[in-house]
Backbone as JSON Lines, residues from 0, in Angstrom:
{"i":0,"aa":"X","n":[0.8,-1.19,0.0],"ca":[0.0,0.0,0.0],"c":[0.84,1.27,0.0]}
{"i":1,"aa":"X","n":[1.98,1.11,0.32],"ca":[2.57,2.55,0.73],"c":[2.96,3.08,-0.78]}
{"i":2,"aa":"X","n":[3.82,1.78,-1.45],"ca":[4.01,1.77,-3.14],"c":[3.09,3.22,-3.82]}
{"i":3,"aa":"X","n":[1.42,2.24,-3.59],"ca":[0.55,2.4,-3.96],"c":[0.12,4.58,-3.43]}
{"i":4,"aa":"X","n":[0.31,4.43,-2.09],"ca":[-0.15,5.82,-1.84],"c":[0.93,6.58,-2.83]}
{"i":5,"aa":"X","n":[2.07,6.46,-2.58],"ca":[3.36,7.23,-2.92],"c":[2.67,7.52,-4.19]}
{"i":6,"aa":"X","n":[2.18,6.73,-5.01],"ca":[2.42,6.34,-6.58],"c":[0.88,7.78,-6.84]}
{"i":7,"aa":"X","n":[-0.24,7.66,-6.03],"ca":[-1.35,8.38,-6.07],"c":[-0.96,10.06,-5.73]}
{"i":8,"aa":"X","n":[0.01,10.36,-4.94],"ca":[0.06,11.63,-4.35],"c":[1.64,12.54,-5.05]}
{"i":9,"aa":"X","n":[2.36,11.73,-5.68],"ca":[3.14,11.89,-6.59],"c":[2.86,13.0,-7.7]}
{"i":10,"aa":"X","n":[1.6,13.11,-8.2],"ca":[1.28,13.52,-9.49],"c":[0.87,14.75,-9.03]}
{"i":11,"aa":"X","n":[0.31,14.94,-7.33],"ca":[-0.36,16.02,-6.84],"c":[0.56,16.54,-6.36]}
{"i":12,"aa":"X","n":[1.58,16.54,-5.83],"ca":[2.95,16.79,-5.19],"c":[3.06,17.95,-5.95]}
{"i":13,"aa":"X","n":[3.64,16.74,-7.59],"ca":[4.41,17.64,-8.68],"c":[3.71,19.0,-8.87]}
{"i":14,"aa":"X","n":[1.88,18.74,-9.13],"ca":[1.24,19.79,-9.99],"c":[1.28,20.82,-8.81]}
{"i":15,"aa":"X","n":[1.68,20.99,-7.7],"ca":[1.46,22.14,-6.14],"c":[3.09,22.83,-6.55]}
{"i":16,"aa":"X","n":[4.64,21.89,-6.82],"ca":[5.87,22.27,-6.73],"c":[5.43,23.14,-8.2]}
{"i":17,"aa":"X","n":[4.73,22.79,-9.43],"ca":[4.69,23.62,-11.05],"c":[3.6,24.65,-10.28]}
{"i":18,"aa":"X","n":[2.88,25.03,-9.49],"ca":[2.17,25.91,-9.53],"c":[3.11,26.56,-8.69]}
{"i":19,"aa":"X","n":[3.77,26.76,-7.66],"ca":[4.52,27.43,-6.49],"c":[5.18,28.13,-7.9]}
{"i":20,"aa":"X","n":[6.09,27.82,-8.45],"ca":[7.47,28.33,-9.7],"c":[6.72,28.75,-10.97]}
{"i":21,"aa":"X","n":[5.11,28.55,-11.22],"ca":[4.71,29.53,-11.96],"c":[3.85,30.77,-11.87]}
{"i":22,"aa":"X","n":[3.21,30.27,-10.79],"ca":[1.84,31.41,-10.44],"c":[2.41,32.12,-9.32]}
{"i":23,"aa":"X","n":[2.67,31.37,-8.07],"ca":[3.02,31.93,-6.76],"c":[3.93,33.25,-6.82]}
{"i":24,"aa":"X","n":[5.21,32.24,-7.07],"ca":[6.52,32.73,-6.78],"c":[6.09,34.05,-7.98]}
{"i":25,"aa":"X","n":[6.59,34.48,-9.04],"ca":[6.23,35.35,-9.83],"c":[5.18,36.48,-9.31]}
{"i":26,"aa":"X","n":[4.0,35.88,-8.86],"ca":[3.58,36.66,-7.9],"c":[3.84,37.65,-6.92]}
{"i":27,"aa":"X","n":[5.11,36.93,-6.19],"ca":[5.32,37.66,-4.67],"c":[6.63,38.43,-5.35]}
{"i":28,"aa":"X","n":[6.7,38.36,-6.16],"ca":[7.77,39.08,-6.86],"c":[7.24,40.89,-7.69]}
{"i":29,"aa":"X","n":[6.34,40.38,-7.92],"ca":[5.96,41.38,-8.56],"c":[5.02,42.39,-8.0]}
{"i":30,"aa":"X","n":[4.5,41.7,-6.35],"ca":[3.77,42.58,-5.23],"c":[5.16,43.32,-4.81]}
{"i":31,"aa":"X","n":[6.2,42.38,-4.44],"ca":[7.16,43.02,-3.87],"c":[7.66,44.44,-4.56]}
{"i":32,"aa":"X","n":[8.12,44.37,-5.86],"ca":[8.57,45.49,-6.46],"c":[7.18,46.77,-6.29]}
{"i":33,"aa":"X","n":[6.05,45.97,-7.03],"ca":[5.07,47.44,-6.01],"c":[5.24,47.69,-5.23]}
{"i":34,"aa":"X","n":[5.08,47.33,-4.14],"ca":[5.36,47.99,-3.0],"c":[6.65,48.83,-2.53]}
{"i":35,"aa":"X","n":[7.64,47.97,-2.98],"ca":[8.73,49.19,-3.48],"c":[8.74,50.49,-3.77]}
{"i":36,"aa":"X","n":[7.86,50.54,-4.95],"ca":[7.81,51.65,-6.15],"c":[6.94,51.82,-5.11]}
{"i":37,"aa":"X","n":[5.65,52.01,-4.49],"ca":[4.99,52.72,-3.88],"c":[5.29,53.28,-2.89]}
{"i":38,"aa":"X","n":[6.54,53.03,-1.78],"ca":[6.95,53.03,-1.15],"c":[8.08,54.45,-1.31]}
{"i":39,"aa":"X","n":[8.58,54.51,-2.41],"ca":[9.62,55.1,-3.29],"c":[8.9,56.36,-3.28]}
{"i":40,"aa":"X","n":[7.87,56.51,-3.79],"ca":[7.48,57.54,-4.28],"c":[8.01,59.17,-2.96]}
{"i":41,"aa":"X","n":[8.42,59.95,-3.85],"ca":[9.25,61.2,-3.65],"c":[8.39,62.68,-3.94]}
{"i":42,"aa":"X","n":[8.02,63.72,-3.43],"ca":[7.63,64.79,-3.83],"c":[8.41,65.38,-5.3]}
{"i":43,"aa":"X","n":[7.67,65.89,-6.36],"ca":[8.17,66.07,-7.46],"c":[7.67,65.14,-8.58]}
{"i":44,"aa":"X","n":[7.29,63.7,-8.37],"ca":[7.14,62.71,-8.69],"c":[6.05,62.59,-9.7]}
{"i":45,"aa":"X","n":[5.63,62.23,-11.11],"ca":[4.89,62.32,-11.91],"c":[3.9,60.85,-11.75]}
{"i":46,"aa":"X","n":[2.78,60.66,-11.18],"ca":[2.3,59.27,-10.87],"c":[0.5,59.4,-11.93]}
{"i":47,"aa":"X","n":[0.82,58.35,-11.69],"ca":[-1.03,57.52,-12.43],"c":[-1.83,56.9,-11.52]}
{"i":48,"aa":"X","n":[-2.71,57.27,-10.52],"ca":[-3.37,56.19,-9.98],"c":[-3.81,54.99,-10.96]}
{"i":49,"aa":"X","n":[-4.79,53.91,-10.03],"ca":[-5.38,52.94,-10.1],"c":[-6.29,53.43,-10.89]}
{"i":50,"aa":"X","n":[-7.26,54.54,-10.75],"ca":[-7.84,55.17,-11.1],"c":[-7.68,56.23,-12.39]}
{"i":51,"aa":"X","n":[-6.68,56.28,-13.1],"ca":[-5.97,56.57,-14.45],"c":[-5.92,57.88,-14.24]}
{"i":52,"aa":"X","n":[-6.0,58.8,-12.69],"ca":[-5.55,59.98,-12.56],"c":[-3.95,60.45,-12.94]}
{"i":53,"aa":"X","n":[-3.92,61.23,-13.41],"ca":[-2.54,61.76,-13.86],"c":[-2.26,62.88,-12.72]}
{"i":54,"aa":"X","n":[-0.7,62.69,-12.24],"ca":[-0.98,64.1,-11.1],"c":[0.3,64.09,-10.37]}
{"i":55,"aa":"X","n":[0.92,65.41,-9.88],"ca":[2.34,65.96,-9.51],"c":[2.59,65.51,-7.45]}
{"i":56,"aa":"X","n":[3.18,64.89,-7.19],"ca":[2.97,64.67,-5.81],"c":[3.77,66.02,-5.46]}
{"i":57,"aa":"X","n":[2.83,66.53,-4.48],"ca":[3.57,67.83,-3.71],"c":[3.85,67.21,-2.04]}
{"i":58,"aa":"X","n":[2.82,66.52,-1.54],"ca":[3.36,66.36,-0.51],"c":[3.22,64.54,0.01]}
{"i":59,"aa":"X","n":[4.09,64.34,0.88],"ca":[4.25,63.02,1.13],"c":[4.03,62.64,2.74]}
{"i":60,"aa":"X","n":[2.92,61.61,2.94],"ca":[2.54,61.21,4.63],"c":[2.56,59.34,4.8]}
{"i":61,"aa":"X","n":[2.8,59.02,5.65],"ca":[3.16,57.58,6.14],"c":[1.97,56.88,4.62]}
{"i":62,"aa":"X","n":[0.81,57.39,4.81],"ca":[0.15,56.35,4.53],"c":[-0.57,56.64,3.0]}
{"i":63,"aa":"X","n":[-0.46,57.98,3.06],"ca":[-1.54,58.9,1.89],"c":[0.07,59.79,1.26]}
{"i":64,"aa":"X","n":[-0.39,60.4,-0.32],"ca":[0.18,61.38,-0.8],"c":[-0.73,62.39,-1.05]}
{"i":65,"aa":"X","n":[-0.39,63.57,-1.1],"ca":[-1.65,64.92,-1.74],"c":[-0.57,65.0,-3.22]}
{"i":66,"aa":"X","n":[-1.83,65.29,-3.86],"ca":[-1.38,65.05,-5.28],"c":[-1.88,66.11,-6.07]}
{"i":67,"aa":"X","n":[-1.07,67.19,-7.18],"ca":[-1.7,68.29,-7.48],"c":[-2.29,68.0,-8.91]}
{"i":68,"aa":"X","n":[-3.45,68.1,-9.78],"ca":[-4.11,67.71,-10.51],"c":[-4.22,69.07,-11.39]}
{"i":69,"aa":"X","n":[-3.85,68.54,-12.86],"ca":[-5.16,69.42,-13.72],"c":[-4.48,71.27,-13.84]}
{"i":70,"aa":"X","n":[-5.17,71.89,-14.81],"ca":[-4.6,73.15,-15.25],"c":[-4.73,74.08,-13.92]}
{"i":71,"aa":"X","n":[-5.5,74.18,-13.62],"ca":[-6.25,75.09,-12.31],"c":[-5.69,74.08,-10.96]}
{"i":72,"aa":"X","n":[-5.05,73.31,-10.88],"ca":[-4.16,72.54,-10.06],"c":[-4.38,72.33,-8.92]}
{"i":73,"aa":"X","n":[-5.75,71.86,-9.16],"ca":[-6.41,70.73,-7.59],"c":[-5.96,70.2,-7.05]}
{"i":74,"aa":"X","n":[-5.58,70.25,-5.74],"ca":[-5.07,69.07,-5.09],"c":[-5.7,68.42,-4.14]}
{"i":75,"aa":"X","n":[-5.62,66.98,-3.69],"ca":[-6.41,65.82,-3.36],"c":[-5.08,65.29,-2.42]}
{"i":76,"aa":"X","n":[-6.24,64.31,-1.86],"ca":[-5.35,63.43,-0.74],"c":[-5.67,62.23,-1.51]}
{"i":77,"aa":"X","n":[-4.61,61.01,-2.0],"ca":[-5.14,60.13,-2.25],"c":[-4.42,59.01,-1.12]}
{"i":78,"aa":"X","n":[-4.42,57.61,-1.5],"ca":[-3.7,56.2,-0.33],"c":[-2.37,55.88,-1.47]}
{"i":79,"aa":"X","n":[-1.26,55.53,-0.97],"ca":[-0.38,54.87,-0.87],"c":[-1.02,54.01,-2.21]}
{"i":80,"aa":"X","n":[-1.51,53.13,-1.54],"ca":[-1.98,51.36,-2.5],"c":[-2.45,52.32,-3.87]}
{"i":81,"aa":"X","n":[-3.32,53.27,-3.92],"ca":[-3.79,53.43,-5.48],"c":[-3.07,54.1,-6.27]}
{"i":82,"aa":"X","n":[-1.34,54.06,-6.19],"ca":[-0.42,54.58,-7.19],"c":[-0.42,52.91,-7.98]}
{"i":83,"aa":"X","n":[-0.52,53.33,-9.04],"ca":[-0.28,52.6,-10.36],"c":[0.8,52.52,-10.99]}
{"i":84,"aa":"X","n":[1.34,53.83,-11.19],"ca":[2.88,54.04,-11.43],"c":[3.36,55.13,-11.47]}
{"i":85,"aa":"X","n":[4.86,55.38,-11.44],"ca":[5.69,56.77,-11.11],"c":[5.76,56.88,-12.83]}
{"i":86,"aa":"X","n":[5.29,57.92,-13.65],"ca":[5.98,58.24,-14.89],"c":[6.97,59.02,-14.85]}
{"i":87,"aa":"X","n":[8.41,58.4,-15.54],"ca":[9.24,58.82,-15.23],"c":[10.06,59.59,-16.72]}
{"i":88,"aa":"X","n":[10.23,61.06,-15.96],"ca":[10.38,62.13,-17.42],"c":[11.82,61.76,-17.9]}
{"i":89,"aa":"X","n":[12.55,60.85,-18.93],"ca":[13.68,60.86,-19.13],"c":[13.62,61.99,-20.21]}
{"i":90,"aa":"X","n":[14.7,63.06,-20.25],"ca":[15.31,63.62,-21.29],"c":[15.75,62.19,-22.39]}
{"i":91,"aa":"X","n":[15.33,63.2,-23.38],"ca":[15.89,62.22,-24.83],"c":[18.11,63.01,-24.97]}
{"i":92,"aa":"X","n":[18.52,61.95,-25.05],"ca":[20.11,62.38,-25.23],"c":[20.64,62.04,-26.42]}
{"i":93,"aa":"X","n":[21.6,62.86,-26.58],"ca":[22.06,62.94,-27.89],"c":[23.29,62.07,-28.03]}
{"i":94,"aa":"X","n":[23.01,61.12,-29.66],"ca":[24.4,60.04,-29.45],"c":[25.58,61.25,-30.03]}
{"i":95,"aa":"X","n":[26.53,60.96,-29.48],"ca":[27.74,61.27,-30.07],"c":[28.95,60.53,-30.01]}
{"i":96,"aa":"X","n":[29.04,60.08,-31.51],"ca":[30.4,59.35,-31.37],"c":[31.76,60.26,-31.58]}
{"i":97,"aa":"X","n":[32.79,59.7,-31.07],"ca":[34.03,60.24,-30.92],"c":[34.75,60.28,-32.23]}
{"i":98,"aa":"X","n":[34.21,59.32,-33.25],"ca":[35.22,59.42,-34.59],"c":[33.95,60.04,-35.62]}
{"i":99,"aa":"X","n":[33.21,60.96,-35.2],"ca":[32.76,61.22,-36.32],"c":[33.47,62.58,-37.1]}
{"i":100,"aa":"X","n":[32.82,63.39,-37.67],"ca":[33.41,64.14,-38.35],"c":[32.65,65.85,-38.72]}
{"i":101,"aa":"X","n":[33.35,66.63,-38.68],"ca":[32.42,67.79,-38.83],"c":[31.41,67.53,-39.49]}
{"i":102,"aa":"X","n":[31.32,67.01,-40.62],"ca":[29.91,67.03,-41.59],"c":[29.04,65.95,-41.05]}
{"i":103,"aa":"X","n":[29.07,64.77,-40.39],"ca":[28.42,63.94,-39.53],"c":[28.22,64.65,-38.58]}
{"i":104,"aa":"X","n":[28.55,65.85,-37.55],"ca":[27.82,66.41,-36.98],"c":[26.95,67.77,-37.22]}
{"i":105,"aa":"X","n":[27.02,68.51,-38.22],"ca":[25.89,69.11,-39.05],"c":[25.16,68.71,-39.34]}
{"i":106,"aa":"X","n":[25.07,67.08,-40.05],"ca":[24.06,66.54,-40.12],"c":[22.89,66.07,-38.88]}
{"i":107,"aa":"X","n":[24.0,65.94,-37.67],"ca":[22.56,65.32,-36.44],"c":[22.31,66.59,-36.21]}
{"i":108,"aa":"X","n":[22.78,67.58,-36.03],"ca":[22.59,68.97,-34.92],"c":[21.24,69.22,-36.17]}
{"i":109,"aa":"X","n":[20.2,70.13,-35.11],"ca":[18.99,70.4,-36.19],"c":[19.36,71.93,-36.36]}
{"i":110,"aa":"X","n":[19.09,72.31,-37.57],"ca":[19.12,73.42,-38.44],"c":[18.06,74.06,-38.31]}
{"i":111,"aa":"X","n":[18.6,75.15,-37.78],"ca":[17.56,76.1,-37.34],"c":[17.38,77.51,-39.04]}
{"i":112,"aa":"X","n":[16.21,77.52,-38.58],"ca":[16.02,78.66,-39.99],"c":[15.5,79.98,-39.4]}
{"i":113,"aa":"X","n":[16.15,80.55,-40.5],"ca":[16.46,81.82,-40.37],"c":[14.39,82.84,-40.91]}
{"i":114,"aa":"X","n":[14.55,83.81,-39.67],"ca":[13.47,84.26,-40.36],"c":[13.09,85.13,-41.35]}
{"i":115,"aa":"X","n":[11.99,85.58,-42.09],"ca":[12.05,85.82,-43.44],"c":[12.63,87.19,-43.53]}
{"i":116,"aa":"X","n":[12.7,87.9,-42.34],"ca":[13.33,89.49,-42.52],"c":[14.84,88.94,-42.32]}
{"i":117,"aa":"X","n":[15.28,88.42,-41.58],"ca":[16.43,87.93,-41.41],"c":[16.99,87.49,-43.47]}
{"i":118,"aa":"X","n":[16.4,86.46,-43.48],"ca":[16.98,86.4,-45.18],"c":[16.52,87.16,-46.22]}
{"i":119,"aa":"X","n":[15.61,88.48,-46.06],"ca":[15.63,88.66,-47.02],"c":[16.8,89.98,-46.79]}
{"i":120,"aa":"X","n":[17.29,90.15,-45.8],"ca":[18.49,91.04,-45.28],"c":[19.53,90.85,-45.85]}
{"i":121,"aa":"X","n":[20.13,89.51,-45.52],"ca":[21.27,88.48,-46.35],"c":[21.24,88.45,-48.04]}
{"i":122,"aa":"X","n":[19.62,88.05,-48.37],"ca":[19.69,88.28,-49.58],"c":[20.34,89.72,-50.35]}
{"i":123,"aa":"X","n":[19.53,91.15,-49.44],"ca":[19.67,91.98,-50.06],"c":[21.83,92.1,-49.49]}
{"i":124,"aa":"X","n":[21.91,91.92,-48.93],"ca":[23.48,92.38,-48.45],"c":[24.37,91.63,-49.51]}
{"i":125,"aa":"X","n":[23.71,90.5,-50.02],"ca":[24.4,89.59,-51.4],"c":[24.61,90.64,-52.51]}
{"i":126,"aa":"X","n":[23.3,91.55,-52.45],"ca":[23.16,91.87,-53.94],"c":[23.93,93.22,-54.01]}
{"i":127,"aa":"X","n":[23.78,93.61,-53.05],"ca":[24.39,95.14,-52.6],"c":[25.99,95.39,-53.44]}
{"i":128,"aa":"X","n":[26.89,93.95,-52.93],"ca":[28.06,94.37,-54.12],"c":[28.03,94.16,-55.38]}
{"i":129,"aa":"X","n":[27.07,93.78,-55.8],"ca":[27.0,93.88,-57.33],"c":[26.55,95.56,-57.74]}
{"i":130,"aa":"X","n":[25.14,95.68,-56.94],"ca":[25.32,96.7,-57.41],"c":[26.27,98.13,-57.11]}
{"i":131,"aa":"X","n":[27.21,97.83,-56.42],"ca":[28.01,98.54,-56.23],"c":[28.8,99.0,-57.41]}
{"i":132,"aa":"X","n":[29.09,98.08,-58.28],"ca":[29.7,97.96,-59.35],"c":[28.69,98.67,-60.61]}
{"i":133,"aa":"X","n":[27.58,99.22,-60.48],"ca":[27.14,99.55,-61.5],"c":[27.77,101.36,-61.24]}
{"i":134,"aa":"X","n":[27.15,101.95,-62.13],"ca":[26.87,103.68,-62.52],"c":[25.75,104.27,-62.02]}
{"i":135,"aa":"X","n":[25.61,104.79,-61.41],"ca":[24.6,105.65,-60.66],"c":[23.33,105.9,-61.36]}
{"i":136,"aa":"X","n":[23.5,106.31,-63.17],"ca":[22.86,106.26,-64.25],"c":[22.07,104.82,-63.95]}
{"i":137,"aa":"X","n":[22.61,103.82,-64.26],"ca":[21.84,102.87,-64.44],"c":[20.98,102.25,-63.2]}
{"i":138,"aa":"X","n":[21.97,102.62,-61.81],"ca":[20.65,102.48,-60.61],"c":[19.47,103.17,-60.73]}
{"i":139,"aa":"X","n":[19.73,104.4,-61.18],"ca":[18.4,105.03,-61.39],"c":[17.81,104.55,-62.3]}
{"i":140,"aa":"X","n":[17.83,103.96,-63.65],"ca":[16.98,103.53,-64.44],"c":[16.64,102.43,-64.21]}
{"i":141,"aa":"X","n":[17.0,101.41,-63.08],"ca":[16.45,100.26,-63.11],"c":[15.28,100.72,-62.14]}
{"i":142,"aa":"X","n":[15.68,101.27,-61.3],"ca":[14.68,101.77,-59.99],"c":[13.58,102.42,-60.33]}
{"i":143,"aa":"X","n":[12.12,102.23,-60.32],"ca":[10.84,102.24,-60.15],"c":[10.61,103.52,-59.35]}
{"i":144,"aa":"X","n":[10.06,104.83,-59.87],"ca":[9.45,105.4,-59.5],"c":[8.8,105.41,-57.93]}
{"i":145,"aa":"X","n":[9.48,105.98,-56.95],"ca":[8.37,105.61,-55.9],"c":[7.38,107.25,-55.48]}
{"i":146,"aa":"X","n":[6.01,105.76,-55.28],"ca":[4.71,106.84,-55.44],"c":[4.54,106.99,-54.02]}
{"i":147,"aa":"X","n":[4.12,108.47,-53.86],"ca":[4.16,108.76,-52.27],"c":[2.03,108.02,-52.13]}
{"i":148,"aa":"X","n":[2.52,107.2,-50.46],"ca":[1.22,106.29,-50.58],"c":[0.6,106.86,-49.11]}
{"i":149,"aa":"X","n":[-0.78,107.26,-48.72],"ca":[-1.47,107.64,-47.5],"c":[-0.84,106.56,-46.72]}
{"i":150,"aa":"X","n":[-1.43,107.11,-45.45],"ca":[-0.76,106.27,-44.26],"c":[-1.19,104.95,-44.44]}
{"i":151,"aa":"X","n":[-0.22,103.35,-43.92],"ca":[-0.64,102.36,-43.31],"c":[-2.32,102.29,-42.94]}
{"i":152,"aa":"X","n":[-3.06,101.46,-43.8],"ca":[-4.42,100.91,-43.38],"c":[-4.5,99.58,-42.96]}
{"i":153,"aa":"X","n":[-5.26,99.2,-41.74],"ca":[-5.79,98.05,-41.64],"c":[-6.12,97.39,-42.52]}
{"i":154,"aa":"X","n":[-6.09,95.85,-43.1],"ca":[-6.66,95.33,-43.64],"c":[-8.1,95.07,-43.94]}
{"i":155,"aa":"X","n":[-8.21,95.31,-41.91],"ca":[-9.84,94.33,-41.91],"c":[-10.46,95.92,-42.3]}
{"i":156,"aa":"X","n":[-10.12,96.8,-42.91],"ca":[-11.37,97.67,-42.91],"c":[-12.87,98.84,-42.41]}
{"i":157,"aa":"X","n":[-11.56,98.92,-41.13],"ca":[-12.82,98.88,-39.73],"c":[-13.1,100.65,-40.34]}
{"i":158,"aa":"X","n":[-14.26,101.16,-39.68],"ca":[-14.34,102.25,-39.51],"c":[-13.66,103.62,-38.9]}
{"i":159,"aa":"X","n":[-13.34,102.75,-37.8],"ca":[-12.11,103.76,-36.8],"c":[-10.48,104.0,-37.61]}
{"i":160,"aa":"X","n":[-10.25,102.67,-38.46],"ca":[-9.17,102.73,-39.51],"c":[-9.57,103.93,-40.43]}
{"i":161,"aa":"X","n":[-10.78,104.06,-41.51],"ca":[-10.62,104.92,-42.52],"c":[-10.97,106.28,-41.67]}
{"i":162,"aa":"X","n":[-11.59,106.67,-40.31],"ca":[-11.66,107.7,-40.22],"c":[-10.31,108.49,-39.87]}
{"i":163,"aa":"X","n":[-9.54,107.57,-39.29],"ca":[-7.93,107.82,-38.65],"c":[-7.34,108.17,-39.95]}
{"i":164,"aa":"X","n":[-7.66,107.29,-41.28],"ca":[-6.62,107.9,-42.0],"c":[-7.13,109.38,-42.66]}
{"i":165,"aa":"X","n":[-9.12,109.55,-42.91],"ca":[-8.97,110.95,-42.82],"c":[-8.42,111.88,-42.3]}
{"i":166,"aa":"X","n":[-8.31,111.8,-41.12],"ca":[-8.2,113.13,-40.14],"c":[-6.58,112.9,-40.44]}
{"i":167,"aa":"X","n":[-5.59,112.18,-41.21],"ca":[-4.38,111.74,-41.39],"c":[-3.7,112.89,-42.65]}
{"i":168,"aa":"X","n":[-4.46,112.87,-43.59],"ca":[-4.76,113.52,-44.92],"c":[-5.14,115.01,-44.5]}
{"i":169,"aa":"X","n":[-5.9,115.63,-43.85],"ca":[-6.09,116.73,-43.4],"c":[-5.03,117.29,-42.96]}
């Protein structure tokens, strides 16, 4: 009989030692690190409740955090247990390798552009020595007549615009 029990409680043994090393254990592993991380949590701290609140911890107590919420920046008392997780702000960093080369780094650095008074400044400062090189004669004949124009008007048309530019003209 003993053969016999051994041989019956064998199979139940095994399936208790495969559940301990798949369900259990994994388990107490992964309460543990919560509690950690909940434990962890620091004023400054970017968290998510249980509750999919998003929110800035300002202050920190044994058991509760107050947590500041939202544009107009409510703040609440919530528990310990209903942090979900710390979101954590990493800066994005820049690779840099040691053998690259001036033109490999023009290429990562981003190129900033220039604004349109800015180039059309450059443009005109390009053109400036050319025409330096002409005859005074011919600047004047390329150059366009300028027509004397009433003051600056609004676009939109308003009333207070065309009476301003009467009393402008007077």
């Amino acid at each position: 009989m003993n053969g016999n029990m051994l041989a019956t409680l064998l199979p139940l043994v095994l399936l208790l030692v495969i559940m301990y090393f798949l369900l259990i254990r994994p388990q107490k592993k992964r309460e543990k690190q919560v509690n950690e991380m909940r434990s962890n949590v620091r004023v400054g701290d970017e968290i998510i409740t249980i509750g999919g609140i998003c929110g800035k911890v300002v202050k920190t107590k044994d058991e509760s955090l107050v947590i500041q919420v939202g544009a107009d920046k409510v703040k609440f008392e919530i528990m310990r247990w209903s942090v979900s997780k710390v979101v954590e702000n990493a800066k994005p960093t820049k690779k840099v390798s040691v053998s690259s080369s001036a033109k490999e780094e023009e290429e990562e650095s981003p190129k900033k552009a220039m604004p349109r008074r800015l180039k059309k400044k450059a443009a005109a400062e390009e053109e400036a020595p050319a025409e330096e090189d002409k005859k005074p004669e011919e600047k004047a004949a390329e150059e366009p007549p300028k027509e004397e124009t009433p003051a600056e008007q609004p676009e939109n048309g308003s009333d207070e615009a065309a009476e301003n530019a009467d009393e402008e003209k007077k």
